[in-house]
Coordinates of C-alpha atoms in Angstrom, one line a residue:
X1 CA 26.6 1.4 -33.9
X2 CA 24.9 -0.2 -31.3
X3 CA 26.9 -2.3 -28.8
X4 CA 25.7 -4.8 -26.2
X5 CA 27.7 -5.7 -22.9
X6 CA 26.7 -7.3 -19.5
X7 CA 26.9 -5.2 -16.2
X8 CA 27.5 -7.6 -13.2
X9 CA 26.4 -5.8 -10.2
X10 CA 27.6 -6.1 -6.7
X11 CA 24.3 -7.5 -5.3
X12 CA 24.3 -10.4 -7.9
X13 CA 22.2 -9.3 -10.6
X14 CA 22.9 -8.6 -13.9
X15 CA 21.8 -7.0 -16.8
X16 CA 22.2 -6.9 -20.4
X17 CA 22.4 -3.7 -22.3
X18 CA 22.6 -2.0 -25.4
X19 CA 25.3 1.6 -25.8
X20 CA 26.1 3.8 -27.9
X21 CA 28.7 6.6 -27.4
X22 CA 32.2 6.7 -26.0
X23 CA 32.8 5.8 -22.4
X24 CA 33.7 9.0 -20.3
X25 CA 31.3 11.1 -21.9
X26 CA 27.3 12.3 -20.2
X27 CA 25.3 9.7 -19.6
X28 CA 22.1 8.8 -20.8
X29 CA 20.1 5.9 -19.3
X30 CA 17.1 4.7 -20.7
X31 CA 14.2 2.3 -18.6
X32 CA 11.9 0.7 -20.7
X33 CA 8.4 -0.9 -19.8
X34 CA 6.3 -3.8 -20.1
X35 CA 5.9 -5.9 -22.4
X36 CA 8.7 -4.1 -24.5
X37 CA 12.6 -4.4 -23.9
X38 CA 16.5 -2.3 -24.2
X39 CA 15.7 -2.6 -28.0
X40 CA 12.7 -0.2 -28.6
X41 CA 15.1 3.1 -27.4
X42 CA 17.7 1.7 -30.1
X43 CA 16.9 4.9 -32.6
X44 CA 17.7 7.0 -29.3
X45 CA 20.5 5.6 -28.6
X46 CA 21.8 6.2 -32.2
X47 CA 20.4 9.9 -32.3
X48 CA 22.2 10.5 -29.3
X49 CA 25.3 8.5 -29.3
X50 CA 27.7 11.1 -30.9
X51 CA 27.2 13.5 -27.9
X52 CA 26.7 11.1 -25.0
X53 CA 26.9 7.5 -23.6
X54 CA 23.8 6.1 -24.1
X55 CA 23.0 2.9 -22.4
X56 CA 19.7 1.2 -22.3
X57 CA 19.1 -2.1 -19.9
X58 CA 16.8 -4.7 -20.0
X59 CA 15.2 -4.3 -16.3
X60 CA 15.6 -7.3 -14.2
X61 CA 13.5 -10.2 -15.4
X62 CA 13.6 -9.5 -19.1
X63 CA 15.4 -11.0 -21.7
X64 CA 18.6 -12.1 -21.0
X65 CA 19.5 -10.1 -17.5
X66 CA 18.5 -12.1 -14.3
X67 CA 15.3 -12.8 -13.5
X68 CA 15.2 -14.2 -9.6
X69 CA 12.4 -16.7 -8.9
X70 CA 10.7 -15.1 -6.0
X71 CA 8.0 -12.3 -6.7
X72 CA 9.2 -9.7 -3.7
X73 CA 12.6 -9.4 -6.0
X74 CA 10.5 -7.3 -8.5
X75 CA 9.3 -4.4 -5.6
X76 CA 10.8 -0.7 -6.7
X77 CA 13.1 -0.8 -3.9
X78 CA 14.9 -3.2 -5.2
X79 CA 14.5 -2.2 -8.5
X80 CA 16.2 1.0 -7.7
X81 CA 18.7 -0.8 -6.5
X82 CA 19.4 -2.2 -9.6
X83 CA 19.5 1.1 -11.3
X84 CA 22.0 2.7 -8.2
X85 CA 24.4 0.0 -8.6
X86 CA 24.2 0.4 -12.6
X87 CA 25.0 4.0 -12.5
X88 CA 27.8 3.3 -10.8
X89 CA 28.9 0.8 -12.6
X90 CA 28.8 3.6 -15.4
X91 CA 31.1 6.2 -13.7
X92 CA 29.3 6.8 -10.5
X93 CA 27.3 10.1 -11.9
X94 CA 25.0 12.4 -12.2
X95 CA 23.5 11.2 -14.8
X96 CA 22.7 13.7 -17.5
X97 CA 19.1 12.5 -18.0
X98 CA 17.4 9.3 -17.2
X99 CA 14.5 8.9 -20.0
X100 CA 12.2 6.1 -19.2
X101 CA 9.0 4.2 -20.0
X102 CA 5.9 2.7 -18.5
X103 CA 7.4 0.3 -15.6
X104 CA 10.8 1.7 -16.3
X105 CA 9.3 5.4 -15.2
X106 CA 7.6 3.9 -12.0
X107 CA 11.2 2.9 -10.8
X108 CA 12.6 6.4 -12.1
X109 CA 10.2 8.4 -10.4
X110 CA 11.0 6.7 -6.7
X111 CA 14.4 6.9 -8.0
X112 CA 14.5 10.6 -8.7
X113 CA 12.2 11.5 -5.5
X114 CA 15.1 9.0 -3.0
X115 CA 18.2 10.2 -5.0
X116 CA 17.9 13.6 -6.3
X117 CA 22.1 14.0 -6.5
X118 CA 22.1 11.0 -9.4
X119 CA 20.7 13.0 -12.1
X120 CA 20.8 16.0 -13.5
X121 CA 17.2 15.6 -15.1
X122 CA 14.4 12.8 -15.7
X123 CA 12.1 12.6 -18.4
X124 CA 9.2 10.5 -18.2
X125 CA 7.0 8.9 -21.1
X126 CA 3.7 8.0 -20.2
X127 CA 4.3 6.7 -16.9
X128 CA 1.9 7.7 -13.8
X129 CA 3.6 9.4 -10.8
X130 CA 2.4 7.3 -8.2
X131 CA 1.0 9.8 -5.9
X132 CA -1.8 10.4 -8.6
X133 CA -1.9 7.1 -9.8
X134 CA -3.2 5.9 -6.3
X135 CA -5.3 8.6 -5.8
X136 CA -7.0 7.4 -9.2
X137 CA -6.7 4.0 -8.3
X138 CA -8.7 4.9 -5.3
X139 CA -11.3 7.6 -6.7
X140 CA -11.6 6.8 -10.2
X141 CA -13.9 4.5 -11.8
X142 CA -12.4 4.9 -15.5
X143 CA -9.3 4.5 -14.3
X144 CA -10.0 1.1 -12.3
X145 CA -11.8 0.1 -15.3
X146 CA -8.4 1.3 -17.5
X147 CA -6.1 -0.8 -15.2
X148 CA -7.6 -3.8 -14.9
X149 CA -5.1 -5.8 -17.2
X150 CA -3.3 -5.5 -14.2
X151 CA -5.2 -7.7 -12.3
X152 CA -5.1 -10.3 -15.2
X153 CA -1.1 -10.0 -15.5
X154 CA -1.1 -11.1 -11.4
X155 CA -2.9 -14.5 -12.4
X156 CA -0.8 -17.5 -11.6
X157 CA -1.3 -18.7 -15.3
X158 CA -0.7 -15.3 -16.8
X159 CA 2.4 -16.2 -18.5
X160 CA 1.0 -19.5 -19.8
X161 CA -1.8 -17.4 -21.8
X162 CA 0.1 -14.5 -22.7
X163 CA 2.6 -16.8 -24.5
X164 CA -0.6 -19.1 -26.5
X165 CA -1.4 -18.7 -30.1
X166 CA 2.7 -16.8 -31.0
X167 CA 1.6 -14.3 -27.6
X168 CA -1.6 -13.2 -29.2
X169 CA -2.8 -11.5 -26.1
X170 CA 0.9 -9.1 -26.4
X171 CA 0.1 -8.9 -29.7
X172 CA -3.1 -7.3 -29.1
X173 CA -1.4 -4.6 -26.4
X174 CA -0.1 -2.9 -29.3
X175 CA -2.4 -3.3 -32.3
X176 CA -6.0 -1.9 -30.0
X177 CA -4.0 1.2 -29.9
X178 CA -2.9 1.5 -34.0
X179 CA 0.1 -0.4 -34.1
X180 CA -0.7 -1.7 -38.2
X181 CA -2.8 1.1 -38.7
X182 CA -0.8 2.5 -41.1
X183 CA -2.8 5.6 -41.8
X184 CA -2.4 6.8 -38.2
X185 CA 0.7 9.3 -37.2
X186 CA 3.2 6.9 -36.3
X187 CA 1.3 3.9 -36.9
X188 CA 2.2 0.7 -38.9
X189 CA 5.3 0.0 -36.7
X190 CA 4.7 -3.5 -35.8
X191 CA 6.7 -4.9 -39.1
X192 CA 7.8 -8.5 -39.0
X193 CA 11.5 -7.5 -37.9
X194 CA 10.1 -6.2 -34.6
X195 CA 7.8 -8.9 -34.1
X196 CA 10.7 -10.9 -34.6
X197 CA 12.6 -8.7 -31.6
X198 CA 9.6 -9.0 -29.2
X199 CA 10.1 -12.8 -29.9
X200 CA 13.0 -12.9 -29.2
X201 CA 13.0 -11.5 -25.5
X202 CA 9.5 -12.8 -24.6
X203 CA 10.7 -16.6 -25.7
X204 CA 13.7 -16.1 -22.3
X205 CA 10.3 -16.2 -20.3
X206 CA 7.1 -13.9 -19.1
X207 CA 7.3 -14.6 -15.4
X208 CA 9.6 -11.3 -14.3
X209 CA 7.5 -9.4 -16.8
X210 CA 5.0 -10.1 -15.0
X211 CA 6.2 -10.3 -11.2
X212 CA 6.4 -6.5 -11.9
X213 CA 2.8 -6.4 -11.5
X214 CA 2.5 -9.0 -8.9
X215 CA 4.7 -6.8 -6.6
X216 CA 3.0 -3.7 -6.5
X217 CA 0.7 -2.6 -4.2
X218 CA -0.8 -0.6 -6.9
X219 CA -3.4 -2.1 -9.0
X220 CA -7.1 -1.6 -9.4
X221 CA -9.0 -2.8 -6.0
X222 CA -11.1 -6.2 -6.2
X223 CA -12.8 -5.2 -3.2
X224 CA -14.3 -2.3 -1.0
X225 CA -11.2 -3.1 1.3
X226 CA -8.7 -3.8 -1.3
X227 CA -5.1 -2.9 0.2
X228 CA -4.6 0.0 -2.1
X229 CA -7.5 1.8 -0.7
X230 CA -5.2 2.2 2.9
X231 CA -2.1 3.0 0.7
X232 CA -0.7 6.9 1.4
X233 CA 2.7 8.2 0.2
X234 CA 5.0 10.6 2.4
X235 CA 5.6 13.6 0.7
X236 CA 9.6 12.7 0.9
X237 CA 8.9 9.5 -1.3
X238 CA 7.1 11.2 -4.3
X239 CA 8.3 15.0 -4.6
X240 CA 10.5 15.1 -7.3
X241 CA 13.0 17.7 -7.0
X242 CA 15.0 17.5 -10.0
X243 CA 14.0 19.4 -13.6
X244 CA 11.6 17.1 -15.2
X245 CA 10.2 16.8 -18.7
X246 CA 7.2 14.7 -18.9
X247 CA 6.0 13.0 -22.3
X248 CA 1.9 12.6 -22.5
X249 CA 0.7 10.5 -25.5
X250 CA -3.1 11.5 -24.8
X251 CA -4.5 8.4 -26.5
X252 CA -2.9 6.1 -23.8
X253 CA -6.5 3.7 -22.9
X254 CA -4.2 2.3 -20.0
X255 CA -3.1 5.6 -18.9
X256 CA -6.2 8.1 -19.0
X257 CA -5.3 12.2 -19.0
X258 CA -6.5 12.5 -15.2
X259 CA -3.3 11.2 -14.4
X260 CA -1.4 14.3 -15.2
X261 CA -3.5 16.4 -13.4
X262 CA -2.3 17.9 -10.4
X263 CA 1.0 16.1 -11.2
X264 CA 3.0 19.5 -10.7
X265 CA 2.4 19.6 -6.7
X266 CA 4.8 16.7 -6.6
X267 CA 7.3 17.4 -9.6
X268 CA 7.8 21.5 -9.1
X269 CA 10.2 22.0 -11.5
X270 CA 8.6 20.2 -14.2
X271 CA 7.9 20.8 -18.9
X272 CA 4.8 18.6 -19.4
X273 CA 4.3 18.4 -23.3
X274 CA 0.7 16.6 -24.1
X275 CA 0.7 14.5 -27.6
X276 CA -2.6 14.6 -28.8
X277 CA -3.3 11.8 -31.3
X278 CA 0.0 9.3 -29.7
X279 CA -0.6 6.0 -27.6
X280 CA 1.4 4.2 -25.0
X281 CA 3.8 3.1 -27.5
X282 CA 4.5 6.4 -28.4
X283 CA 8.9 5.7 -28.3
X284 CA 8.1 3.3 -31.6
X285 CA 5.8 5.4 -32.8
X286 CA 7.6 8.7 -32.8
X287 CA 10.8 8.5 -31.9
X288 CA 12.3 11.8 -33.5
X289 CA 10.0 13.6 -31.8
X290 CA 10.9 12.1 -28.2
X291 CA 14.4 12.6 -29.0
X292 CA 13.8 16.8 -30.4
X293 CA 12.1 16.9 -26.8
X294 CA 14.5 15.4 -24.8
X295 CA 17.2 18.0 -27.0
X296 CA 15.3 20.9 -25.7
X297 CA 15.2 19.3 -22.1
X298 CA 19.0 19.0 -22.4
X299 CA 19.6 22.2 -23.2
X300 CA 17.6 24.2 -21.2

């Protein structure tokens, strides 16, 4: 049974989340993405609540956990900070795993890379390191072309048009990539009851959602002279030194497959397992076969 509870942190946020599991035992945490919420790892959390405690946030900005006005609040670092003071606030760790999504990998990969001694593992699902994620922003036409919606999301009137016509433009996210097409592998999961959940956490508001993207220096260049063409990483910021499974859904249109190239020069110790046929919303649309993989990443 899934629980909910609020975790008052010591900097004066505070997120909402949704457990399973007995206090005391392994943790599992679980970062979801944009423009999703703590609800879509719900099956997760029950597959894996008899072993471990599973607890699931909702970032900063979404739903009901704090969402601060100001659009620097939403840069990793202190996103991270968020997610140090949380797994504290859980027992102090190592975490057994942290499993996370979209934006929710892009603060787990920093995470993992600054603060190695917090987990035991990571597994990422279709989130781009961002060490090859710049160098695509910077080299690669597709993926420019691919990323664009970021540059829409960072419009002062974003939220006003994402939320028009019952958030027809969020609609749309899902369904271009199968989400009521029944007949594909995993497809047909955008019933009425999970409209009804994305409702639900898009009606507390849109703006940190979308402060995510105005924050990051990482988005597709506007110009010859765009600031993410100067952007470079030190190695100490993006090598991942902790065993990591990585979860590919190979018909991600955001997220082309040149992204996982190369990714093993920054995560050495590293299972990639490539889902031919899967999108970007690959936790809804295949969710016992995240959870058999994250099994075998836990047991190894």
């Amino acid at each position: 049974m899934i629980e909910t509870f609020e975790a008052v942190l010591p900097h004066g946020v505070t997120l909402s989340c949704r457990a399973t599991g007995r206090a005391g035992a392994p943790v599992l945490l679980f970062l979801h993405g944009f423009p999703e919420a703590a609800f879509v790892w719900d099956e997760l959390l029950e597959h894996f609540g008899s072993r471990y405690r599973c607890v699931a946030p909702n970032l900063r900005g979404f739903g009901p956990s704090s969402a601060p006005a100001e659009v620097e609040a939403y840069r990793v670092k202190h996103l991270a900070t968020d997610l140090e003071a949380l797994i504290h606030r859980l027992g102090g760790g190592p975490l057994a795993a942290l499993v996370a999504h979209d934006w929710g990998g892009a603060v787990a990969w920093t995470f993992a890379a600054l603060h190695p001694e917090m987990l035991q593992r990571l597994v990422i699902i279709n989130s781009p390191h961002p060490a090859t994620f710049l160098r695509e922003l910077q080299h690669s036409a597709p993926q420019q072309a691919a990323s664009a919606y970021m540059n829409f999301l960072c419009r002062p009137d974003a939220e006003r048009l994402l939320a028009e016509n019952d958030y027809a433009r969020l609609w749309a996210l899902f369904t271009n990539m199968g989400a009521l097409d029944s007949k594909r592998v995993g497809g047909g999961w955008l019933t009425d009851r999970v409209r009804d959940q994305y409702r639900a956490i898009w009606r507390y508001g849109l703006t940190g959602g979308c402060n995510y993207y105005r924050a990051s220096p990482l988005r597709p260049p506007t110009a010859p002279d765009s600031a993410v063409m100067t952007i470079a990483f030190s190695p100490e910021y993006v090598t991942v030194n902790v065993p990591t499974l990585v979860i590919w859904a190979e018909d991600d249109l955001a997220l082309p497959l040149p992204l996982i190239d190369g990714l093993a020069e920054f995560v050495p110790a590293m299972r990639l397992v490539r889902v031919p046929g899967a999108t970007h919303w690959i936790v809804h649309e295949r969710p016992q076969f995240v959870a058999a993989e994250i099994e075998r990443h836990l047991a190894a």
